[in-house]
């Protein structure tokens, strides 16, 4: 038996192409298993039907492994089960959500339905357990680009968001244009090392506007138009395009964070979501620490992209506040970060 004042939470994540489970005691990660569905690489993007099928066959194995890796913990010892209920792919969400519902019924434990985007925001807590709001968050993933004024747990104001493509989506689309594979973010990040970011000057979209919103579709079109200027490109030229594109995205993200810090006066800034793994972005935001007198926190790489440890971390915060969900909570593919109407 675990003797600990911190809750023991099982987290389950299946919103897109990662089947994942994690056991946390407070923000201590006891075990964490991520099964990434490689099948989608053949298609250049996630195929929803295949994702659901892969989750269905993987989920019980992933959860069993999570308990096995945590040592002698039995499912009966958990205090609650936290699971992603949106946003994401409907079929994929249903696999994790229904699995969690089955477990809570069998174990007679509370269910905690978690918003996946909100959980990204809490991922830095896994590395910095003493972190406390208020803070500013730049949340950049495959589906979202948000600047959030985080006043407290589940207490947010959106300061800016993308009007079209998300930052991660633009990395993936440009990687597809350059024919370098999927997912594009890590590949462009790596390829950019060999490229000259100043060889091609791509536009810095929406930088001239006062607002804290973003727009990345014009940048993607600028890359597309550039790729049409020649019959073929050398490996060096492809690397230069990748580096030029990445520099444009990072310039915009950095400048909007700078403006948001000046506007809000926040001293703690967190970077979260899959694009938070980008090395140039991490470096450039880290450089803002001195100039703006702020502290920057970003999650370790394994907690940037989709994972169940961040779902369990959100579960810990919710459990401590007594926020649990009914068994009738639905899967909500287009759930917004501030929408709590499904969980009460
Ligand atoms: O948070 P995430 O795993 O899934 C969503 O909730 O969307 O984010 C995935 C996104 C993808 O678009 C991927 O290309 C991007 O994060 N990404 C990166 C890097 N690693 C992942 N983008 C830029 N640089 C990276 N190193
Ligand atoms: Zn995500």
Short mmCIF file of C-alpha atoms and ligand atoms in Angstrom, two decimals:
data_model
loop_
_atom_site.label_atom_id
_atom_site.label_comp_id
_atom_site.label_asym_id
_atom_site.label_seq_id
_atom_site.Cartn_x
_atom_site.Cartn_y
_atom_site.Cartn_z
CA UNK A 1 0.00 0.00 0.00
CA UNK A 2 1.23 3.49 -0.79
CA UNK A 3 1.28 5.82 2.19
CA UNK A 4 1.29 9.27 0.67
CA UNK A 5 -0.70 12.44 1.01
CA UNK A 6 -0.54 12.96 -2.77
CA UNK A 7 -3.24 11.35 -4.88
CA UNK A 8 -2.38 8.37 -7.06
CA UNK A 9 -3.82 9.09 -10.50
CA UNK A 10 -3.91 6.96 -13.65
CA UNK A 11 -3.93 9.09 -16.81
CA UNK A 12 -5.06 7.83 -20.21
CA UNK A 13 -4.56 9.63 -23.53
CA UNK A 14 -5.83 8.57 -26.98
CA UNK A 15 -6.90 11.78 -28.74
CA UNK A 16 -4.78 11.46 -31.88
CA UNK A 17 -2.00 9.00 -32.78
CA UNK A 18 -0.43 8.25 -29.39
CA UNK A 19 -1.88 5.63 -27.05
CA UNK A 20 -0.51 6.50 -23.66
CA UNK A 21 -1.00 5.82 -19.95
CA UNK A 22 0.80 7.12 -16.89
CA UNK A 23 0.68 6.68 -13.12
CA UNK A 24 1.42 9.75 -11.04
CA UNK A 25 1.66 10.22 -7.31
CA UNK A 26 1.23 13.97 -7.09
CA UNK A 27 3.50 15.23 -9.89
CA UNK A 28 5.87 12.30 -9.40
CA UNK A 29 5.74 10.14 -12.51
CA UNK A 30 5.82 6.51 -11.31
CA UNK A 31 5.47 5.08 -14.80
CA UNK A 32 4.70 6.38 -18.26
CA UNK A 33 4.08 4.41 -21.45
CA UNK A 34 3.61 5.97 -24.90
CA UNK A 35 2.81 3.90 -27.95
CA UNK A 36 3.24 6.07 -31.07
CA UNK A 37 1.35 4.85 -34.12
CA UNK A 38 3.97 4.72 -36.88
CA UNK A 39 1.46 3.48 -39.46
CA UNK A 40 0.49 7.08 -40.35
CA UNK A 41 3.96 7.84 -41.72
CA UNK A 42 2.97 5.94 -44.89
CA UNK A 43 0.13 8.41 -45.48
CA UNK A 44 1.83 11.74 -44.65
CA UNK A 45 -0.70 12.48 -41.88
CA UNK A 46 -2.96 10.84 -39.33
CA UNK A 47 -5.68 8.59 -40.85
CA UNK A 48 -8.58 8.74 -38.31
CA UNK A 49 -9.96 5.26 -38.96
CA UNK A 50 -6.53 3.66 -38.60
CA UNK A 51 -5.87 5.67 -35.45
CA UNK A 52 -9.03 4.31 -33.74
CA UNK A 53 -8.16 0.75 -34.69
CA UNK A 54 -4.60 1.09 -33.43
CA UNK A 55 -5.81 2.56 -30.10
CA UNK A 56 -8.30 -0.28 -29.75
CA UNK A 57 -5.63 -2.97 -30.05
CA UNK A 58 -3.00 -1.10 -27.98
CA UNK A 59 -4.91 0.36 -25.04
CA UNK A 60 -5.15 -2.56 -22.62
CA UNK A 61 -1.50 -3.52 -23.29
CA UNK A 62 -0.39 0.10 -22.66
CA UNK A 63 -2.36 0.34 -19.39
CA UNK A 64 -1.15 -3.09 -18.18
CA UNK A 65 2.43 -2.10 -18.92
CA UNK A 66 1.99 1.15 -16.99
CA UNK A 67 0.93 -0.73 -13.85
CA UNK A 68 3.70 -3.30 -14.36
CA UNK A 69 6.36 -0.59 -14.65
CA UNK A 70 5.14 1.13 -11.49
CA UNK A 71 6.08 -1.95 -9.41
CA UNK A 72 3.57 -3.43 -7.04
CA UNK A 73 0.75 -0.95 -7.58
CA UNK A 74 -2.63 -2.49 -8.18
CA UNK A 75 -5.40 -0.68 -10.10
CA UNK A 76 -7.37 -0.85 -6.82
CA UNK A 77 -4.86 1.56 -5.28
CA UNK A 78 -5.55 4.46 -7.66
CA UNK A 79 -7.55 7.40 -6.32
CA UNK A 80 -9.02 8.37 -9.71
CA UNK A 81 -8.69 7.85 -13.44
CA UNK A 82 -8.09 10.92 -15.60
CA UNK A 83 -8.78 10.62 -19.32
CA UNK A 84 -8.81 12.90 -22.35
CA UNK A 85 -12.36 13.58 -23.60
CA UNK A 86 -11.45 16.20 -26.24
CA UNK A 87 -10.39 17.78 -28.48
CA UNK A 88 -9.21 15.16 -30.93
CA UNK A 89 -10.45 12.53 -33.35
CA UNK A 90 -13.87 11.17 -32.36
CA UNK A 91 -13.07 7.49 -32.83
CA UNK A 92 -9.68 7.83 -31.15
CA UNK A 93 -11.10 9.72 -28.14
CA UNK A 94 -13.85 7.14 -27.66
CA UNK A 95 -11.35 4.31 -27.23
CA UNK A 96 -9.56 5.93 -24.26
CA UNK A 97 -12.70 7.43 -22.74
CA UNK A 98 -14.68 4.19 -22.83
CA UNK A 99 -11.73 2.20 -21.52
CA UNK A 100 -11.46 4.62 -18.58
CA UNK A 101 -15.22 4.45 -17.96
CA UNK A 102 -14.99 0.65 -17.87
CA UNK A 103 -12.18 0.84 -15.34
CA UNK A 104 -13.90 3.32 -13.03
CA UNK A 105 -17.08 1.22 -12.99
CA UNK A 106 -15.13 -1.95 -12.21
CA UNK A 107 -12.92 -0.29 -9.59
CA UNK A 108 -15.57 2.04 -8.14
CA UNK A 109 -13.26 5.06 -8.50
CA UNK A 110 -13.96 8.61 -9.70
CA UNK A 111 -13.58 9.58 -13.35
CA UNK A 112 -11.86 12.87 -14.20
CA UNK A 113 -12.48 13.99 -17.79
CA UNK A 114 -9.60 16.14 -19.03
CA UNK A 115 -9.33 18.69 -21.83
CA UNK A 116 -6.21 17.67 -23.81
CA UNK A 117 -5.20 21.28 -24.58
CA UNK A 118 -5.51 22.30 -20.95
CA UNK A 119 -3.36 19.29 -20.00
CA UNK A 120 -0.57 20.50 -22.34
CA UNK A 121 -0.54 23.66 -20.26
CA UNK A 122 0.09 21.69 -17.05
CA UNK A 123 2.91 19.57 -18.58
CA UNK A 124 5.65 21.90 -17.21
CA UNK A 125 4.38 21.07 -13.68
CA UNK A 126 5.85 17.59 -14.14
CA UNK A 127 9.35 19.05 -14.26
CA UNK A 128 8.65 22.03 -11.97
CA UNK A 129 6.19 20.75 -9.34
CA UNK A 130 6.28 23.98 -7.36
CA UNK A 131 5.16 26.08 -10.31
CA UNK A 132 2.01 28.07 -9.52
CA UNK A 133 -0.14 30.43 -11.58
CA UNK A 134 -0.38 33.29 -12.41
CA UNK A 135 1.60 32.86 -15.60
CA UNK A 136 1.59 33.43 -19.32
CA UNK A 137 1.50 30.37 -21.55
CA UNK A 138 2.43 29.96 -25.20
CA UNK A 139 0.72 26.74 -26.23
CA UNK A 140 1.83 25.56 -29.65
CA UNK A 141 0.73 22.18 -30.94
CA UNK A 142 -0.46 20.47 -34.11
CA UNK A 143 -3.97 21.84 -33.67
CA UNK A 144 -3.56 24.98 -31.55
CA UNK A 145 -1.55 28.16 -31.23
CA UNK A 146 -2.66 30.05 -28.15
CA UNK A 147 -1.34 32.77 -25.89
CA UNK A 148 -3.06 32.28 -22.57
CA UNK A 149 -3.23 34.40 -19.44
CA UNK A 150 -3.33 31.66 -16.78
CA UNK A 151 -4.79 33.16 -13.62
CA UNK A 152 -5.35 29.83 -11.87
CA UNK A 153 -6.18 26.20 -12.50
CA UNK A 154 -8.98 26.17 -15.07
CA UNK A 155 -9.04 29.96 -14.96
CA UNK A 156 -7.81 31.32 -18.30
CA UNK A 157 -8.15 34.25 -20.65
CA UNK A 158 -7.14 33.73 -24.28
CA UNK A 159 -4.98 36.67 -25.32
CA UNK A 160 -4.29 35.48 -28.84
CA UNK A 161 -4.86 32.51 -31.12
CA UNK A 162 -4.25 31.48 -34.68
CA UNK A 163 -6.73 32.66 -37.25
CA UNK A 164 -5.91 29.77 -39.59
CA UNK A 165 -3.18 27.11 -39.41
CA UNK A 166 -1.66 26.14 -36.07
CA UNK A 167 2.12 26.46 -35.72
CA UNK A 168 2.65 22.67 -35.66
CA UNK A 169 0.28 22.24 -38.59
CA UNK A 170 2.37 24.70 -40.63
CA UNK A 171 5.53 22.68 -39.82
CA UNK A 172 3.76 19.52 -40.97
CA UNK A 173 2.41 21.13 -44.17
CA UNK A 174 5.76 22.66 -45.13
CA UNK A 175 7.48 19.30 -44.50
CA UNK A 176 4.98 17.75 -46.89
CA UNK A 177 5.72 20.45 -49.51
CA UNK A 178 9.44 19.71 -49.13
CA UNK A 179 8.73 15.98 -49.25
CA UNK A 180 10.76 15.24 -46.14
CA UNK A 181 8.22 13.14 -44.22
CA UNK A 182 5.81 13.22 -41.27
CA UNK A 183 5.52 14.56 -38.59
CA UNK A 184 7.18 17.64 -40.00
CA UNK A 185 8.14 19.51 -36.84
CA UNK A 186 11.02 17.33 -35.64
CA UNK A 187 12.24 16.81 -39.23
CA UNK A 188 12.32 20.55 -40.03
CA UNK A 189 13.96 21.21 -36.66
CA UNK A 190 16.73 18.72 -37.53
CA UNK A 191 17.12 19.74 -41.19
CA UNK A 192 17.34 23.42 -40.23
CA UNK A 193 20.66 22.71 -38.46
CA UNK A 194 22.24 22.29 -41.89
CA UNK A 195 20.44 25.24 -43.46
CA UNK A 196 21.05 28.98 -43.56
CA UNK A 197 18.05 30.75 -41.94
CA UNK A 198 18.94 33.96 -43.82
CA UNK A 199 19.25 32.44 -47.30
CA UNK A 200 15.56 33.03 -48.03
CA UNK A 201 13.58 35.69 -46.20
CA UNK A 202 10.02 34.40 -45.77
CA UNK A 203 7.29 36.75 -44.48
CA UNK A 204 6.70 37.10 -40.73
CA UNK A 205 2.90 36.90 -40.81
CA UNK A 206 0.78 39.08 -38.57
CA UNK A 207 3.76 40.73 -36.99
CA UNK A 208 2.75 44.19 -38.14
CA UNK A 209 -0.60 43.89 -36.38
CA UNK A 210 -0.93 45.06 -32.77
CA UNK A 211 -3.03 42.03 -31.86
CA UNK A 212 -1.64 38.92 -30.21
CA UNK A 213 -3.30 36.65 -32.79
CA UNK A 214 -1.34 34.55 -35.25
CA UNK A 215 -1.73 33.54 -38.88
CA UNK A 216 0.53 30.96 -40.50
CA UNK A 217 -1.26 30.03 -43.73
CA UNK A 218 0.32 32.90 -45.71
CA UNK A 219 3.78 31.73 -44.68
CA UNK A 220 2.99 28.22 -45.88
CA UNK A 221 1.81 29.70 -49.22
CA UNK A 222 5.04 31.73 -49.46
CA UNK A 223 7.03 28.48 -49.06
CA UNK A 224 4.80 26.79 -51.65
CA UNK A 225 5.38 29.63 -54.13
CA UNK A 226 9.12 29.47 -53.50
CA UNK A 227 9.18 25.72 -54.22
CA UNK A 228 7.60 26.47 -57.61
CA UNK A 229 10.40 28.82 -58.67
CA UNK A 230 12.65 25.93 -59.79
CA UNK A 231 12.34 22.47 -61.27
CA UNK A 232 14.33 20.87 -58.45
CA UNK A 233 16.32 21.83 -55.37
CA UNK A 234 19.59 20.53 -53.96
CA UNK A 235 19.69 19.07 -50.44
CA UNK A 236 21.37 22.29 -49.26
CA UNK A 237 18.62 24.42 -50.80
CA UNK A 238 15.94 22.28 -49.11
CA UNK A 239 17.73 22.74 -45.78
CA UNK A 240 17.86 26.52 -46.40
CA UNK A 241 14.10 26.60 -47.08
CA UNK A 242 13.45 24.62 -43.89
CA UNK A 243 15.69 26.92 -41.84
CA UNK A 244 14.17 30.06 -43.40
CA UNK A 245 10.64 28.84 -42.67
CA UNK A 246 11.47 27.83 -39.08
CA UNK A 247 13.13 31.20 -38.43
CA UNK A 248 9.99 33.01 -39.63
CA UNK A 249 7.69 30.98 -37.34
CA UNK A 250 9.97 31.39 -34.34
CA UNK A 251 10.40 35.14 -34.94
CA UNK A 252 6.63 35.57 -34.82
CA UNK A 253 6.16 33.38 -31.73
CA UNK A 254 8.98 35.11 -29.87
CA UNK A 255 7.75 38.62 -30.68
CA UNK A 256 4.16 37.84 -29.65
CA UNK A 257 5.38 36.37 -26.35
CA UNK A 258 7.44 39.51 -25.78
CA UNK A 259 4.41 41.72 -26.41
CA UNK A 260 2.17 39.57 -24.19
CA UNK A 261 4.68 39.77 -21.32
CA UNK A 262 4.83 43.55 -21.62
CA UNK A 263 1.04 43.74 -21.82
CA UNK A 264 0.29 41.46 -18.85
CA UNK A 265 3.35 41.99 -16.64
CA UNK A 266 3.63 38.22 -16.01
CA UNK A 267 6.97 37.09 -14.63
CA UNK A 268 6.45 33.38 -15.29
CA UNK A 269 6.14 32.19 -18.87
CA UNK A 270 5.50 28.61 -19.84
CA UNK A 271 5.96 27.03 -23.23
CA UNK A 272 3.88 23.94 -23.95
CA UNK A 273 2.59 21.67 -26.75
CA UNK A 274 4.40 19.64 -29.39
CA UNK A 275 6.13 22.66 -30.98
CA UNK A 276 7.64 23.43 -27.55
CA UNK A 277 10.11 20.67 -28.49
CA UNK A 278 11.55 22.97 -31.18
CA UNK A 279 15.13 23.77 -30.26
CA UNK A 280 15.29 27.21 -31.85
CA UNK A 281 12.06 28.25 -30.13
CA UNK A 282 13.30 27.01 -26.74
CA UNK A 283 16.58 28.87 -27.20
CA UNK A 284 15.02 32.12 -28.33
CA UNK A 285 12.43 32.21 -25.54
CA UNK A 286 15.13 31.33 -23.02
CA UNK A 287 17.03 34.42 -24.23
CA UNK A 288 14.01 36.56 -23.30
CA UNK A 289 14.58 35.69 -19.62
CA UNK A 290 17.28 38.31 -19.22
CA UNK A 291 15.86 41.03 -21.43
CA UNK A 292 12.35 40.83 -19.95
CA UNK A 293 13.29 39.72 -16.42
CA UNK A 294 11.07 36.64 -16.58
CA UNK A 295 11.40 32.94 -15.82
CA UNK A 296 10.74 30.58 -18.69
CA UNK A 297 9.60 27.01 -18.03
CA UNK A 298 9.26 24.35 -20.68
CA UNK A 299 8.58 20.64 -20.28
CA UNK A 300 11.21 17.99 -20.97
CA UNK A 301 10.90 16.67 -24.51
CA UNK A 302 8.86 13.57 -23.57
CA UNK A 303 6.16 15.80 -22.04
CA UNK A 304 5.95 18.26 -24.98
CA UNK A 305 4.24 15.99 -27.49
CA UNK A 306 1.12 13.99 -26.67
CA UNK A 307 1.46 11.92 -23.50
CA UNK A 308 -0.65 10.65 -20.62
CA UNK A 309 1.62 12.05 -17.89
CA UNK A 310 0.22 15.52 -18.58
CA UNK A 311 -3.35 14.11 -18.51
CA UNK A 312 -2.62 12.56 -15.11
CA UNK A 313 -1.02 15.86 -13.96
CA UNK A 314 -4.25 17.66 -14.84
CA UNK A 315 -6.05 14.85 -12.99
CA UNK A 316 -3.97 15.52 -9.87
CA UNK A 317 -4.89 19.22 -9.93
CA UNK A 318 -8.58 18.44 -10.51
CA UNK A 319 -8.65 15.71 -7.86
CA UNK A 320 -7.20 18.08 -5.28
CA UNK A 321 -10.01 20.53 -6.06
CA UNK A 322 -12.64 17.79 -5.89
CA UNK A 323 -13.54 18.14 -9.59
CA UNK A 324 -14.72 14.81 -10.94
CA UNK A 325 -16.97 13.93 -13.89
CA UNK A 326 -20.10 11.87 -14.45
CA UNK A 327 -20.08 8.70 -16.53
CA UNK A 328 -22.18 10.47 -19.14
CA UNK A 329 -19.33 12.77 -20.22
CA UNK A 330 -19.09 12.54 -24.04
CA UNK A 331 -16.08 12.60 -26.34
CA UNK A 332 -15.93 16.15 -27.76
CA UNK A 333 -13.76 16.42 -30.90
CA UNK A 334 -13.80 20.23 -31.11
CA UNK A 335 -13.62 21.04 -27.39
CA UNK A 336 -12.29 24.54 -26.63
CA UNK A 337 -9.86 25.12 -23.79
CA UNK A 338 -12.30 27.22 -21.77
CA UNK A 339 -15.38 25.02 -22.34
CA UNK A 340 -16.38 23.19 -19.15
CA UNK A 341 -20.02 22.71 -20.09
CA UNK A 342 -19.61 18.93 -20.56
CA UNK A 343 -18.07 18.26 -17.17
CA UNK A 344 -19.86 20.73 -14.91
O1 LIG B 1 1.05 18.48 -28.94
P1 LIG B 1 1.19 17.56 -30.08
O2 LIG B 1 1.97 16.28 -29.88
O3 LIG B 1 -0.18 17.13 -30.66
C1 LIG B 1 -1.28 17.99 -30.69
O4 LIG B 1 -1.97 18.09 -29.65
O5 LIG B 1 -1.46 18.59 -31.76
O6 LIG B 1 1.87 18.42 -31.23
C2 LIG B 1 2.22 17.82 -32.44
C3 LIG B 1 2.82 18.89 -33.31
C4 LIG B 1 3.06 18.41 -34.73
O7 LIG B 1 2.55 19.36 -35.61
C5 LIG B 1 4.58 18.31 -34.80
O8 LIG B 1 5.07 18.54 -36.10
C6 LIG B 1 4.99 19.41 -33.84
O9 LIG B 1 4.09 19.29 -32.78
N1 LIG B 1 6.38 19.23 -33.35
C7 LIG B 1 7.37 20.11 -33.60
C8 LIG B 1 8.54 19.55 -33.04
N2 LIG B 1 8.20 18.36 -32.45
C9 LIG B 1 6.86 18.19 -32.65
N3 LIG B 1 7.37 21.29 -34.25
C10 LIG B 1 8.54 21.95 -34.36
N4 LIG B 1 9.72 21.46 -33.88
C11 LIG B 1 9.76 20.29 -33.21
N5 LIG B 1 10.92 19.82 -32.72
ZN1 LIG B 2 -1.48 17.49 -28.01
#
